[in-house]
mmCIF file with all atom_site columns, C-alpha atoms in Angstrom:
data_model
loop_
_atom_site.group_PDB
_atom_site.id
_atom_site.type_symbol
_atom_site.label_atom_id
_atom_site.label_alt_id
_atom_site.label_comp_id
_atom_site.label_asym_id
_atom_site.label_entity_id
_atom_site.label_seq_id
_atom_site.pdbx_PDB_ins_code
_atom_site.Cartn_x
_atom_site.Cartn_y
_atom_site.Cartn_z
_atom_site.occupancy
_atom_site.B_iso_or_equiv
_atom_site.pdbx_formal_charge
_atom_site.auth_seq_id
_atom_site.auth_comp_id
_atom_site.auth_asym_id
_atom_site.auth_atom_id
_atom_site.pdbx_PDB_model_num
ATOM 1   C CA . MET A 1 1   ? -37.713 0.757   3.631   1.00 0.00 ? 11  MET A CA 1
ATOM 2   C CA . ASN A 1 2   ? -34.076 -0.370  2.221   1.00 0.00 ? 12  ASN A CA 1
ATOM 3   C CA . ILE A 1 3   ? -31.638 0.374   4.947   1.00 0.00 ? 13  ILE A CA 1
ATOM 4   C CA . ILE A 1 4   ? -28.574 -0.828  3.507   1.00 0.00 ? 14  ILE A CA 1
ATOM 5   C CA . SER A 1 5   ? -28.802 1.175   0.147   1.00 0.00 ? 15  SER A CA 1
ATOM 6   C CA . SER A 1 6   ? -30.663 4.190   1.247   1.00 0.00 ? 16  SER A CA 1
ATOM 7   C CA . ASN A 1 7   ? -28.473 6.690   -0.381  1.00 0.00 ? 17  ASN A CA 1
ATOM 8   C CA . ALA A 1 8   ? -27.863 4.375   -3.510  1.00 0.00 ? 18  ALA A CA 1
ATOM 9   C CA . PRO A 1 9   ? -27.957 7.304   -6.185  1.00 0.00 ? 19  PRO A CA 1
ATOM 10  C CA . SER A 1 10  ? -25.131 9.153   -4.309  1.00 0.00 ? 20  SER A CA 1
ATOM 11  C CA . LYS A 1 11  ? -22.984 6.005   -3.815  1.00 0.00 ? 21  LYS A CA 1
ATOM 12  C CA . VAL A 1 12  ? -23.130 5.028   -7.658  1.00 0.00 ? 22  VAL A CA 1
ATOM 13  C CA . PHE A 1 13  ? -22.431 8.919   -8.530  1.00 0.00 ? 23  PHE A CA 1
ATOM 14  C CA . TYR A 1 14  ? -19.236 8.627   -6.050  1.00 0.00 ? 24  TYR A CA 1
ATOM 15  C CA . TRP A 1 15  ? -17.938 4.990   -7.579  1.00 0.00 ? 25  TRP A CA 1
ATOM 16  C CA . LEU A 1 16  ? -18.822 6.505   -11.186 1.00 0.00 ? 26  LEU A CA 1
ATOM 17  C CA . PHE A 1 17  ? -16.774 9.516   -10.394 1.00 0.00 ? 27  PHE A CA 1
ATOM 18  C CA . LEU A 1 18  ? -14.026 7.895   -8.941  1.00 0.00 ? 28  LEU A CA 1
ATOM 19  C CA . ILE A 1 19  ? -13.636 5.266   -11.810 1.00 0.00 ? 29  ILE A CA 1
ATOM 20  C CA . GLY A 1 20  ? -13.737 8.182   -14.308 1.00 0.00 ? 30  GLY A CA 1
ATOM 21  C CA . PHE A 1 21  ? -11.022 10.086  -12.219 1.00 0.00 ? 31  PHE A CA 1
ATOM 22  C CA . PHE A 1 22  ? -9.026  6.988   -12.303 1.00 0.00 ? 32  PHE A CA 1
ATOM 23  C CA . PHE A 1 23  ? -9.061  6.451   -16.120 1.00 0.00 ? 33  PHE A CA 1
ATOM 24  C CA . ALA A 1 24  ? -8.252  10.119  -16.477 1.00 0.00 ? 34  ALA A CA 1
ATOM 25  C CA . CYS A 1 25  ? -5.265  9.830   -14.234 1.00 0.00 ? 35  CYS A CA 1
ATOM 26  C CA . LEU A 1 26  ? -4.238  6.746   -15.869 1.00 0.00 ? 36  LEU A CA 1
ATOM 27  C CA . ILE A 1 27  ? -4.201  7.945   -19.414 1.00 0.00 ? 37  ILE A CA 1
ATOM 28  C CA . THR A 1 28  ? -2.781  11.579  -18.149 1.00 0.00 ? 38  THR A CA 1
ATOM 29  C CA . GLY A 1 29  ? -0.015  9.642   -16.570 1.00 0.00 ? 39  GLY A CA 1
ATOM 30  C CA . ILE A 1 30  ? 0.882   7.568   -19.502 1.00 0.00 ? 40  ILE A CA 1
ATOM 31  C CA . ILE A 1 31  ? 1.176   10.560  -21.581 1.00 0.00 ? 41  ILE A CA 1
ATOM 32  C CA . GLY A 1 32  ? 3.122   12.391  -18.804 1.00 0.00 ? 42  GLY A CA 1
ATOM 33  C CA . TYR A 1 33  ? 5.776   9.474   -18.619 1.00 0.00 ? 43  TYR A CA 1
ATOM 34  C CA . GLU A 1 34  ? 6.013   9.311   -22.563 1.00 0.00 ? 44  GLU A CA 1
ATOM 35  C CA . HIS A 1 35  ? 6.813   13.172  -22.288 1.00 0.00 ? 45  HIS A CA 1
ATOM 36  C CA . TYR A 1 36  ? 9.289   12.587  -19.611 1.00 0.00 ? 46  TYR A CA 1
ATOM 37  C CA . PHE A 1 37  ? 10.911  9.604   -21.351 1.00 0.00 ? 47  PHE A CA 1
ATOM 38  C CA . THR A 1 38  ? 11.221  11.535  -24.508 1.00 0.00 ? 48  THR A CA 1
ATOM 39  C CA . ILE A 1 39  ? 12.684  14.844  -22.919 1.00 0.00 ? 49  ILE A CA 1
ATOM 40  C CA . HIS A 1 40  ? 15.201  12.906  -21.069 1.00 0.00 ? 50  HIS A CA 1
ATOM 41  C CA . GLN A 1 41  ? 15.887  10.679  -24.449 1.00 0.00 ? 51  GLN A CA 1
ATOM 42  C CA . THR A 1 42  ? 15.443  7.368   -22.330 1.00 0.00 ? 52  THR A CA 1
ATOM 43  C CA . GLU A 1 43  ? 14.842  4.185   -24.398 1.00 0.00 ? 53  GLU A CA 1
ATOM 44  C CA . HIS A 1 44  ? 11.175  3.283   -23.619 1.00 0.00 ? 54  HIS A CA 1
ATOM 45  C CA . ASP A 1 45  ? 8.014   1.736   -25.106 1.00 0.00 ? 55  ASP A CA 1
ATOM 46  C CA . ILE A 1 46  ? 4.272   2.341   -24.169 1.00 0.00 ? 56  ILE A CA 1
ATOM 47  C CA . TYR A 1 47  ? 4.249   -0.786  -21.911 1.00 0.00 ? 57  TYR A CA 1
ATOM 48  C CA . HIS A 1 48  ? 6.889   0.903   -19.565 1.00 0.00 ? 58  HIS A CA 1
ATOM 49  C CA . SER A 1 49  ? 4.852   4.205   -19.568 1.00 0.00 ? 59  SER A CA 1
ATOM 50  C CA . VAL A 1 50  ? 1.720   2.209   -18.618 1.00 0.00 ? 60  VAL A CA 1
ATOM 51  C CA . TYR A 1 51  ? 3.575   0.432   -16.115 1.00 0.00 ? 61  TYR A CA 1
ATOM 52  C CA . LYS A 1 52  ? 4.850   3.430   -14.476 1.00 0.00 ? 62  LYS A CA 1
ATOM 53  C CA . ALA A 1 53  ? 1.773   5.274   -14.562 1.00 0.00 ? 63  ALA A CA 1
ATOM 54  C CA . CYS A 1 54  ? -0.008  2.292   -12.701 1.00 0.00 ? 64  CYS A CA 1
ATOM 55  C CA . GLN A 1 55  ? 2.539   2.256   -10.135 1.00 0.00 ? 65  GLN A CA 1
ATOM 56  C CA . LEU A 1 56  ? 1.636   5.808   -9.354  1.00 0.00 ? 66  LEU A CA 1
ATOM 57  C CA . PHE A 1 57  ? -1.700  4.592   -7.629  1.00 0.00 ? 67  PHE A CA 1
ATOM 58  C CA . THR A 1 58  ? 0.287   2.544   -5.420  1.00 0.00 ? 68  THR A CA 1
ATOM 59  C CA . PHE A 1 59  ? 2.520   5.507   -3.810  1.00 0.00 ? 69  PHE A CA 1
ATOM 60  C CA . GLU A 1 60  ? 5.402   4.210   -6.226  1.00 0.00 ? 70  GLU A CA 1
ATOM 61  C CA . GLY A 1 61  ? 6.827   5.393   -9.597  1.00 0.00 ? 71  GLY A CA 1
ATOM 62  C CA . GLY A 1 62  ? 7.132   9.120   -8.452  1.00 0.00 ? 72  GLY A CA 1
ATOM 63  C CA . ASP A 1 63  ? 11.002  9.356   -7.951  1.00 0.00 ? 73  ASP A CA 1
ATOM 64  C CA . LEU A 1 64  ? 11.998  11.223  -11.008 1.00 0.00 ? 74  LEU A CA 1
ATOM 65  C CA . GLU A 1 65  ? 15.273  13.219  -11.678 1.00 0.00 ? 75  GLU A CA 1
ATOM 66  C CA . GLY A 1 66  ? 15.545  16.096  -13.692 1.00 0.00 ? 76  GLY A CA 1
ATOM 67  C CA . TYR A 1 67  ? 12.882  18.148  -15.462 1.00 0.00 ? 77  TYR A CA 1
ATOM 68  C CA . ILE A 1 68  ? 9.491   16.639  -14.798 1.00 0.00 ? 78  ILE A CA 1
ATOM 69  C CA . PRO A 1 69  ? 6.388   17.745  -17.242 1.00 0.00 ? 79  PRO A CA 1
ATOM 70  C CA . LEU A 1 70  ? 3.409   19.691  -15.645 1.00 0.00 ? 80  LEU A CA 1
ATOM 71  C CA . GLU A 1 71  ? 0.922   16.697  -16.374 1.00 0.00 ? 81  GLU A CA 1
ATOM 72  C CA . LEU A 1 72  ? 3.147   14.219  -14.720 1.00 0.00 ? 82  LEU A CA 1
ATOM 73  C CA . GLN A 1 73  ? 3.878   16.453  -11.865 1.00 0.00 ? 83  GLN A CA 1
ATOM 74  C CA . ILE A 1 74  ? 0.106   16.722  -11.089 1.00 0.00 ? 84  ILE A CA 1
ATOM 75  C CA . ILE A 1 75  ? -0.531  12.925  -11.807 1.00 0.00 ? 85  ILE A CA 1
ATOM 76  C CA . ARG A 1 76  ? 1.935   12.177  -9.317  1.00 0.00 ? 86  ARG A CA 1
ATOM 77  C CA . PHE A 1 77  ? -0.275  13.893  -6.550  1.00 0.00 ? 87  PHE A CA 1
ATOM 78  C CA . ALA A 1 78  ? -3.744  13.134  -7.859  1.00 0.00 ? 88  ALA A CA 1
ATOM 79  C CA . ALA A 1 79  ? -3.347  9.435   -8.569  1.00 0.00 ? 89  ALA A CA 1
ATOM 80  C CA . PRO A 1 80  ? -2.852  8.405   -4.980  1.00 0.00 ? 90  PRO A CA 1
ATOM 81  C CA . VAL A 1 81  ? -5.833  10.349  -3.709  1.00 0.00 ? 91  VAL A CA 1
ATOM 82  C CA . VAL A 1 82  ? -7.925  7.874   -6.399  1.00 0.00 ? 92  VAL A CA 1
ATOM 83  C CA . SER A 1 83  ? -6.338  5.138   -4.108  1.00 0.00 ? 93  SER A CA 1
ATOM 84  C CA . LEU A 1 84  ? -7.016  6.924   -0.994  1.00 0.00 ? 94  LEU A CA 1
ATOM 85  C CA . ALA A 1 85  ? -10.664 7.703   -1.868  1.00 0.00 ? 95  ALA A CA 1
ATOM 86  C CA . ALA A 1 86  ? -11.526 4.101   -3.083  1.00 0.00 ? 96  ALA A CA 1
ATOM 87  C CA . LEU A 1 87  ? -10.029 2.791   0.242   1.00 0.00 ? 97  LEU A CA 1
ATOM 88  C CA . ILE A 1 88  ? -12.131 5.323   2.425   1.00 0.00 ? 98  ILE A CA 1
ATOM 89  C CA . GLY A 1 89  ? -15.314 4.669   0.146   1.00 0.00 ? 99  GLY A CA 1
ATOM 90  C CA . ALA A 1 90  ? -15.084 1.011   0.729   1.00 0.00 ? 100 ALA A CA 1
ATOM 91  C CA . LEU A 1 91  ? -14.143 1.150   4.373   1.00 0.00 ? 101 LEU A CA 1
ATOM 92  C CA . TRP A 1 92  ? -16.904 3.553   4.940   1.00 0.00 ? 102 TRP A CA 1
ATOM 93  C CA . ASP A 1 93  ? -19.452 1.071   3.171   1.00 0.00 ? 103 ASP A CA 1
ATOM 94  C CA . PHE A 1 94  ? -18.216 -1.634  5.315   1.00 0.00 ? 104 PHE A CA 1
ATOM 95  C CA . ILE A 1 95  ? -18.486 0.132   8.611   1.00 0.00 ? 105 ILE A CA 1
ATOM 96  C CA . LYS A 1 96  ? -21.949 1.384   7.613   1.00 0.00 ? 106 LYS A CA 1
ATOM 97  C CA . ILE A 1 97  ? -23.183 -2.019  6.911   1.00 0.00 ? 107 ILE A CA 1
ATOM 98  C CA . GLN A 1 98  ? -21.603 -3.437  10.042  1.00 0.00 ? 108 GLN A CA 1
ATOM 99  C CA . TRP A 1 99  ? -23.373 -0.700  12.293  1.00 0.00 ? 109 TRP A CA 1
ATOM 100 C CA . LEU A 1 100 ? -26.621 -1.603  10.725  1.00 0.00 ? 110 LEU A CA 1
ATOM 101 C CA . ASN A 1 101 ? -26.411 -5.234  11.108  1.00 0.00 ? 111 ASN A CA 1
ATOM 102 C CA . LEU A 1 102 ? -25.410 -4.350  14.858  1.00 0.00 ? 112 LEU A CA 1
ATOM 103 C CA . LYS A 1 103 ? -28.606 -2.033  15.058  1.00 0.00 ? 113 LYS A CA 1
ATOM 104 C CA . ILE A 1 104 ? -30.800 -4.793  13.596  1.00 0.00 ? 114 ILE A CA 1
ATOM 105 C CA . SER A 1 105 ? -29.612 -7.414  16.165  1.00 0.00 ? 115 SER A CA 1
ATOM 106 C CA . PHE A 1 106 ? -30.948 -5.213  18.911  1.00 0.00 ? 116 PHE A CA 1
ATOM 107 C CA . LEU A 1 107 ? -34.398 -4.554  17.360  1.00 0.00 ? 117 LEU A CA 1
ATOM 108 C CA . GLN A 1 108 ? -37.216 -6.457  19.294  1.00 0.00 ? 118 GLN A CA 1
ATOM 109 C CA . ASN A 1 109 ? -40.664 -7.122  19.281  1.00 0.00 ? 119 ASN A CA 1
ATOM 110 C CA . HIS A 1 110 ? -41.128 -6.664  15.511  1.00 0.00 ? 120 HIS A CA 1
ATOM 111 C CA . VAL A 1 111 ? -42.478 -8.927  12.463  1.00 0.00 ? 121 VAL A CA 1
ATOM 112 C CA . VAL A 1 112 ? -40.929 -9.577  9.288   1.00 0.00 ? 122 VAL A CA 1
ATOM 113 C CA . VAL A 1 113 ? -43.248 -9.798  6.392   1.00 0.00 ? 123 VAL A CA 1
ATOM 114 C CA . VAL A 1 114 ? -41.676 -11.073 3.155   1.00 0.00 ? 124 VAL A CA 1
ATOM 115 C CA . GLY A 1 115 ? -43.891 -10.860 0.060   1.00 0.00 ? 125 GLY A CA 1
ATOM 116 C CA . LEU A 1 116 ? -46.285 -8.027  0.686   1.00 0.00 ? 126 LEU A CA 1
ATOM 117 C CA . GLY A 1 117 ? -48.980 -9.539  -1.643  1.00 0.00 ? 127 GLY A CA 1
ATOM 118 C CA . GLN A 1 118 ? -52.624 -10.250 -0.914  1.00 0.00 ? 128 GLN A CA 1
ATOM 119 C CA . LYS A 1 119 ? -51.900 -12.850 1.604   1.00 0.00 ? 129 LYS A CA 1
ATOM 120 C CA . GLY A 1 120 ? -48.906 -11.000 3.234   1.00 0.00 ? 130 GLY A CA 1
ATOM 121 C CA . LEU A 1 121 ? -51.079 -7.922  3.618   1.00 0.00 ? 131 LEU A CA 1
ATOM 122 C CA . GLY A 1 122 ? -53.865 -10.111 5.424   1.00 0.00 ? 132 GLY A CA 1
ATOM 123 C CA . ILE A 1 123 ? -51.452 -11.405 7.753   1.00 0.00 ? 133 ILE A CA 1
ATOM 124 C CA . SER A 1 124 ? -49.633 -8.051  8.290   1.00 0.00 ? 134 SER A CA 1
ATOM 125 C CA . ARG A 1 125 ? -53.241 -6.565  9.160   1.00 0.00 ? 135 ARG A CA 1
ATOM 126 C CA . GLU A 1 126 ? -53.584 -9.344  11.760  1.00 0.00 ? 136 GLU A CA 1
ATOM 127 C CA . TYR A 1 127 ? -50.485 -8.307  13.515  1.00 0.00 ? 137 TYR A CA 1
ATOM 128 C CA . THR A 1 128 ? -51.065 -4.477  13.722  1.00 0.00 ? 138 THR A CA 1
#
């Protein structure tokens, strides 16, 4: 029984979904900023749009004036959700591992058999 990764498929799905959502938000943010700068006739280049889109994940870059395109308006709220979900997921994994380590430290009267081959099977049968 692997205690630490007992729900590994759901954990992998969570992180893959989060990475996909991150890239979707990043690309949509770049497109939104390009659209925003074009509407307001602001001098810019693609690097400026990428930089501003990356700032959305850190709760910055959302203070805009005038008309804001719909895609940028949505991403201004969706991008911080990605950051919060990553933070909560990482904290949850950390707390879960610490909790399991604490539970393991209180285990008593047990034997750990490493390498359950023919020899390990014979040894484990002696102790049961």
